[in-house]
């Protein structure tokens, strides 16, 4: 699913110094017509998505999900979770709007996480030391610490998750 990732997300780098060298202001503007992400100033937009415009109006359509996806040793049909099919298979008039799932309130979650078993990180790629279907995935990850810890900075301060401040507001 790398094509989906590239269409929905992007990967950016700072031209002069790494983002980790200083604090930055990350901004997400979200209203009924668009979602925009930028760093430090509005003129350096990293992502801007208009909602409900163009040939692919909804976020689901813009993502370009495949019709089927691998799930272990079989393929599963990928369906839009924001639409509801009627008995004749018609998905028009579903539960979500073009902005779904961003047509409802969200919580801001800030954390530092590693790995997962949801399929986001494919098995057997990049030296991932666990398999998604393993009942001992967390233990497998922990036992491989000698391998993955080599990729982390040696200075503890350089691998800290630091947040200077958080501001949130809602348009009235």
PDB file of C-alpha atoms in Angstrom:
ATOM      1  CA  UNK A   1       0.000   0.000   0.000  1.00  0.00           C
ATOM      2  CA  UNK A   2       2.865   2.479  -0.507  1.00  0.00           C
ATOM      3  CA  UNK A   3       0.821   4.303  -3.161  1.00  0.00           C
ATOM      4  CA  UNK A   4      -1.895   5.019  -0.615  1.00  0.00           C
ATOM      5  CA  UNK A   5       0.646   6.335   1.873  1.00  0.00           C
ATOM      6  CA  UNK A   6       2.183   8.657  -0.716  1.00  0.00           C
ATOM      7  CA  UNK A   7      -1.217  10.050  -1.703  1.00  0.00           C
ATOM      8  CA  UNK A   8      -2.426  10.660   1.856  1.00  0.00           C
ATOM      9  CA  UNK A   9       0.786  11.512   3.635  1.00  0.00           C
ATOM     10  CA  UNK A  10       3.988  13.143   2.594  1.00  0.00           C
ATOM     11  CA  UNK A  11       7.497  13.121   3.907  1.00  0.00           C
ATOM     12  CA  UNK A  12       9.257  16.431   4.246  1.00  0.00           C
ATOM     13  CA  UNK A  13      12.697  17.492   5.265  1.00  0.00           C
ATOM     14  CA  UNK A  14      14.160  20.827   6.193  1.00  0.00           C
ATOM     15  CA  UNK A  15      16.534  22.195   3.538  1.00  0.00           C
ATOM     16  CA  UNK A  16      19.166  23.617   5.875  1.00  0.00           C
ATOM     17  CA  UNK A  17      18.999  21.779   9.205  1.00  0.00           C
ATOM     18  CA  UNK A  18      17.126  18.776  10.578  1.00  0.00           C
ATOM     19  CA  UNK A  19      13.763  19.475  12.186  1.00  0.00           C
ATOM     20  CA  UNK A  20      15.215  18.021  15.386  1.00  0.00           C
ATOM     21  CA  UNK A  21      17.786  20.843  15.760  1.00  0.00           C
ATOM     22  CA  UNK A  22      15.272  23.337  17.181  1.00  0.00           C
ATOM     23  CA  UNK A  23      11.647  23.752  18.145  1.00  0.00           C
ATOM     24  CA  UNK A  24       9.173  24.410  15.339  1.00  0.00           C
ATOM     25  CA  UNK A  25       5.549  25.443  15.191  1.00  0.00           C
ATOM     26  CA  UNK A  26       3.502  22.738  13.487  1.00  0.00           C
ATOM     27  CA  UNK A  27       0.071  23.953  12.449  1.00  0.00           C
ATOM     28  CA  UNK A  28      -2.995  22.123  11.234  1.00  0.00           C
ATOM     29  CA  UNK A  29      -5.855  24.260   9.936  1.00  0.00           C
ATOM     30  CA  UNK A  30      -9.085  22.395   9.433  1.00  0.00           C
ATOM     31  CA  UNK A  31     -12.404  23.753   8.278  1.00  0.00           C
ATOM     32  CA  UNK A  32     -15.289  22.409   6.185  1.00  0.00           C
ATOM     33  CA  UNK A  33     -13.503  23.297   2.918  1.00  0.00           C
ATOM     34  CA  UNK A  34      -9.880  22.205   3.448  1.00  0.00           C
ATOM     35  CA  UNK A  35      -7.190  20.731   5.662  1.00  0.00           C
ATOM     36  CA  UNK A  36      -3.792  22.437   5.582  1.00  0.00           C
ATOM     37  CA  UNK A  37      -0.558  21.554   7.413  1.00  0.00           C
ATOM     38  CA  UNK A  38       2.468  23.810   7.630  1.00  0.00           C
ATOM     39  CA  UNK A  39       5.608  24.330   9.689  1.00  0.00           C
ATOM     40  CA  UNK A  40       6.615  27.679  11.199  1.00  0.00           C
ATOM     41  CA  UNK A  41       4.787  29.892   8.676  1.00  0.00           C
ATOM     42  CA  UNK A  42       1.773  29.609   6.428  1.00  0.00           C
ATOM     43  CA  UNK A  43       3.825  30.159   3.250  1.00  0.00           C
ATOM     44  CA  UNK A  44       5.591  26.833   3.744  1.00  0.00           C
ATOM     45  CA  UNK A  45       2.518  24.618   3.380  1.00  0.00           C
ATOM     46  CA  UNK A  46       3.401  20.936   3.558  1.00  0.00           C
ATOM     47  CA  UNK A  47      -0.018  19.560   2.752  1.00  0.00           C
ATOM     48  CA  UNK A  48      -3.212  21.155   1.548  1.00  0.00           C
ATOM     49  CA  UNK A  49      -6.280  19.139   0.674  1.00  0.00           C
ATOM     50  CA  UNK A  50      -9.495  20.700  -0.577  1.00  0.00           C
ATOM     51  CA  UNK A  51     -12.586  18.860   0.572  1.00  0.00           C
ATOM     52  CA  UNK A  52     -15.372  18.035  -1.881  1.00  0.00           C
ATOM     53  CA  UNK A  53     -13.638  19.418  -4.984  1.00  0.00           C
ATOM     54  CA  UNK A  54     -12.258  17.727  -8.066  1.00  0.00           C
ATOM     55  CA  UNK A  55     -12.823  14.304  -9.575  1.00  0.00           C
ATOM     56  CA  UNK A  56     -11.960  12.578  -6.308  1.00  0.00           C
ATOM     57  CA  UNK A  57     -14.136  14.473  -3.875  1.00  0.00           C
ATOM     58  CA  UNK A  58     -13.937  12.458  -0.662  1.00  0.00           C
ATOM     59  CA  UNK A  59     -10.873  11.593   1.395  1.00  0.00           C
ATOM     60  CA  UNK A  60     -11.606   7.943   0.717  1.00  0.00           C
ATOM     61  CA  UNK A  61     -11.514   8.544  -3.056  1.00  0.00           C
ATOM     62  CA  UNK A  62      -8.409  10.759  -2.838  1.00  0.00           C
ATOM     63  CA  UNK A  63      -6.530   7.977  -1.036  1.00  0.00           C
ATOM     64  CA  UNK A  64      -6.898   5.578  -3.985  1.00  0.00           C
ATOM     65  CA  UNK A  65      -7.225   2.478  -1.824  1.00  0.00           C
ATOM     66  CA  UNK A  66      -6.920  -0.814  -3.736  1.00  0.00           C
ATOM     67  CA  UNK A  67     -10.000  -2.973  -4.318  1.00  0.00           C
ATOM     68  CA  UNK A  68      -8.368  -5.796  -2.335  1.00  0.00           C
ATOM     69  CA  UNK A  69      -5.522  -5.958   0.170  1.00  0.00           C
ATOM     70  CA  UNK A  70      -3.406  -8.811   1.550  1.00  0.00           C
ATOM     71  CA  UNK A  71      -4.350 -10.097   4.990  1.00  0.00           C
ATOM     72  CA  UNK A  72      -2.012 -12.911   5.925  1.00  0.00           C
ATOM     73  CA  UNK A  73      -2.298 -15.536   3.214  1.00  0.00           C
ATOM     74  CA  UNK A  74      -5.535 -14.253   1.671  1.00  0.00           C
ATOM     75  CA  UNK A  75      -6.981 -11.128   0.065  1.00  0.00           C
ATOM     76  CA  UNK A  76      -9.760  -9.073   1.644  1.00  0.00           C
ATOM     77  CA  UNK A  77     -12.078  -6.624  -0.090  1.00  0.00           C
ATOM     78  CA  UNK A  78     -11.329  -3.038   0.907  1.00  0.00           C
ATOM     79  CA  UNK A  79     -14.569  -1.151   1.538  1.00  0.00           C
ATOM     80  CA  UNK A  80     -15.199   2.461   2.410  1.00  0.00           C
ATOM     81  CA  UNK A  81     -16.090   2.454   6.118  1.00  0.00           C
ATOM     82  CA  UNK A  82     -17.785   5.842   5.756  1.00  0.00           C
ATOM     83  CA  UNK A  83     -20.474   4.735   3.322  1.00  0.00           C
ATOM     84  CA  UNK A  84     -23.361   2.383   3.881  1.00  0.00           C
ATOM     85  CA  UNK A  85     -24.481   0.007   1.168  1.00  0.00           C
ATOM     86  CA  UNK A  86     -28.168  -0.629   0.661  1.00  0.00           C
ATOM     87  CA  UNK A  87     -29.540  -4.099  -0.130  1.00  0.00           C
ATOM     88  CA  UNK A  88     -28.909  -3.515  -3.863  1.00  0.00           C
ATOM     89  CA  UNK A  89     -25.234  -2.638  -3.189  1.00  0.00           C
ATOM     90  CA  UNK A  90     -25.729   1.093  -3.788  1.00  0.00           C
ATOM     91  CA  UNK A  91     -23.315   3.104  -1.625  1.00  0.00           C
ATOM     92  CA  UNK A  92     -24.679   6.542  -2.542  1.00  0.00           C
ATOM     93  CA  UNK A  93     -25.996   8.512   0.396  1.00  0.00           C
ATOM     94  CA  UNK A  94     -23.709   6.819   2.900  1.00  0.00           C
ATOM     95  CA  UNK A  95     -23.200   7.836   6.499  1.00  0.00           C
ATOM     96  CA  UNK A  96     -20.132  10.011   5.927  1.00  0.00           C
ATOM     97  CA  UNK A  97     -19.653  13.262   4.063  1.00  0.00           C
ATOM     98  CA  UNK A  98     -16.835  14.005   1.594  1.00  0.00           C
ATOM     99  CA  UNK A  99     -14.818  15.138   4.615  1.00  0.00           C
ATOM    100  CA  UNK A 100     -15.215  11.816   6.493  1.00  0.00           C
ATOM    101  CA  UNK A 101     -13.671  10.930   8.848  1.00  0.00           C
ATOM    102  CA  UNK A 102     -12.765  14.604   9.387  1.00  0.00           C
ATOM    103  CA  UNK A 103     -16.408  15.670   9.624  1.00  0.00           C
ATOM    104  CA  UNK A 104     -16.497  15.143  13.381  1.00  0.00           C
ATOM    105  CA  UNK A 105     -14.564  16.306  16.438  1.00  0.00           C
ATOM    106  CA  UNK A 106     -11.213  14.670  17.218  1.00  0.00           C
ATOM    107  CA  UNK A 107      -8.871  14.543  20.169  1.00  0.00           C
ATOM    108  CA  UNK A 108      -5.222  15.522  19.938  1.00  0.00           C
ATOM    109  CA  UNK A 109      -2.994  12.636  20.975  1.00  0.00           C
ATOM    110  CA  UNK A 110       0.722  13.215  21.357  1.00  0.00           C
ATOM    111  CA  UNK A 111       2.954  10.270  22.026  1.00  0.00           C
ATOM    112  CA  UNK A 112       6.116   8.512  21.037  1.00  0.00           C
ATOM    113  CA  UNK A 113       5.277   5.064  19.740  1.00  0.00           C
ATOM    114  CA  UNK A 114       7.222   2.236  18.173  1.00  0.00           C
ATOM    115  CA  UNK A 115       5.923  -0.459  15.839  1.00  0.00           C
ATOM    116  CA  UNK A 116       2.473  -1.960  15.831  1.00  0.00           C
ATOM    117  CA  UNK A 117       0.635  -5.030  14.626  1.00  0.00           C
ATOM    118  CA  UNK A 118      -1.980  -3.371  12.423  1.00  0.00           C
ATOM    119  CA  UNK A 119      -0.240  -4.064   9.117  1.00  0.00           C
ATOM    120  CA  UNK A 120       1.027  -0.474   8.748  1.00  0.00           C
ATOM    121  CA  UNK A 121       4.603  -1.790   8.927  1.00  0.00           C
ATOM    122  CA  UNK A 122       4.687  -4.808   6.581  1.00  0.00           C
ATOM    123  CA  UNK A 123       6.173  -8.083   7.824  1.00  0.00           C
ATOM    124  CA  UNK A 124       9.619  -8.980   6.504  1.00  0.00           C
ATOM    125  CA  UNK A 125      10.500  -5.426   5.421  1.00  0.00           C
ATOM    126  CA  UNK A 126      13.253  -3.232   6.836  1.00  0.00           C
ATOM    127  CA  UNK A 127      14.379  -5.663   9.493  1.00  0.00           C
ATOM    128  CA  UNK A 128      11.148  -5.492  11.519  1.00  0.00           C
ATOM    129  CA  UNK A 129      11.805  -8.008  14.344  1.00  0.00           C
ATOM    130  CA  UNK A 130       8.206  -9.202  14.812  1.00  0.00           C
ATOM    131  CA  UNK A 131       5.295 -10.498  12.764  1.00  0.00           C
ATOM    132  CA  UNK A 132       1.862  -8.911  13.007  1.00  0.00           C
ATOM    133  CA  UNK A 133       0.137 -12.230  13.650  1.00  0.00           C
ATOM    134  CA  UNK A 134       2.581 -13.227  16.410  1.00  0.00           C
ATOM    135  CA  UNK A 135       1.103 -13.599  19.884  1.00  0.00           C
ATOM    136  CA  UNK A 136       4.493 -12.476  21.231  1.00  0.00           C
ATOM    137  CA  UNK A 137       5.091  -9.420  18.998  1.00  0.00           C
ATOM    138  CA  UNK A 138       6.018  -7.105  21.892  1.00  0.00           C
ATOM    139  CA  UNK A 139       8.390  -9.669  23.346  1.00  0.00           C
ATOM    140  CA  UNK A 140       9.924 -10.275  19.900  1.00  0.00           C
ATOM    141  CA  UNK A 141      10.541  -6.535  19.588  1.00  0.00           C
ATOM    142  CA  UNK A 142      12.088  -6.313  23.062  1.00  0.00           C
ATOM    143  CA  UNK A 143      14.365  -9.288  22.434  1.00  0.00           C
ATOM    144  CA  UNK A 144      15.730  -7.599  19.298  1.00  0.00           C
ATOM    145  CA  UNK A 145      16.785  -4.462  21.185  1.00  0.00           C
ATOM    146  CA  UNK A 146      20.473  -5.084  20.468  1.00  0.00           C
ATOM    147  CA  UNK A 147      19.704  -4.694  16.746  1.00  0.00           C
ATOM    148  CA  UNK A 148      17.238  -1.793  16.578  1.00  0.00           C
ATOM    149  CA  UNK A 149      18.857   0.258  19.351  1.00  0.00           C
ATOM    150  CA  UNK A 150      21.941   0.691  17.124  1.00  0.00           C
ATOM    151  CA  UNK A 151      19.847   2.988  14.911  1.00  0.00           C
ATOM    152  CA  UNK A 152      19.034   5.365  17.784  1.00  0.00           C
ATOM    153  CA  UNK A 153      21.219   8.342  18.813  1.00  0.00           C
ATOM    154  CA  UNK A 154      23.701   7.516  21.600  1.00  0.00           C
ATOM    155  CA  UNK A 155      23.015  10.730  23.535  1.00  0.00           C
ATOM    156  CA  UNK A 156      19.832  10.246  25.593  1.00  0.00           C
ATOM    157  CA  UNK A 157      18.886  13.920  25.127  1.00  0.00           C
ATOM    158  CA  UNK A 158      18.965  13.481  21.349  1.00  0.00           C
ATOM    159  CA  UNK A 159      16.290  10.778  21.449  1.00  0.00           C
ATOM    160  CA  UNK A 160      13.928  12.522  23.844  1.00  0.00           C
ATOM    161  CA  UNK A 161      10.399  13.462  22.850  1.00  0.00           C
ATOM    162  CA  UNK A 162      10.248  17.172  23.719  1.00  0.00           C
ATOM    163  CA  UNK A 163       7.277  19.488  23.439  1.00  0.00           C
ATOM    164  CA  UNK A 164       7.633  23.179  24.276  1.00  0.00           C
ATOM    165  CA  UNK A 165       3.926  24.058  24.204  1.00  0.00           C
ATOM    166  CA  UNK A 166       0.590  23.089  22.646  1.00  0.00           C
ATOM    167  CA  UNK A 167      -2.164  25.507  21.613  1.00  0.00           C
ATOM    168  CA  UNK A 168      -5.572  24.524  20.345  1.00  0.00           C
ATOM    169  CA  UNK A 169      -8.580  26.604  19.495  1.00  0.00           C
ATOM    170  CA  UNK A 170     -11.895  26.089  17.792  1.00  0.00           C
ATOM    171  CA  UNK A 171     -13.592  28.447  15.376  1.00  0.00           C
ATOM    172  CA  UNK A 172     -16.816  29.814  16.864  1.00  0.00           C
TER     173      UNK A 172
END
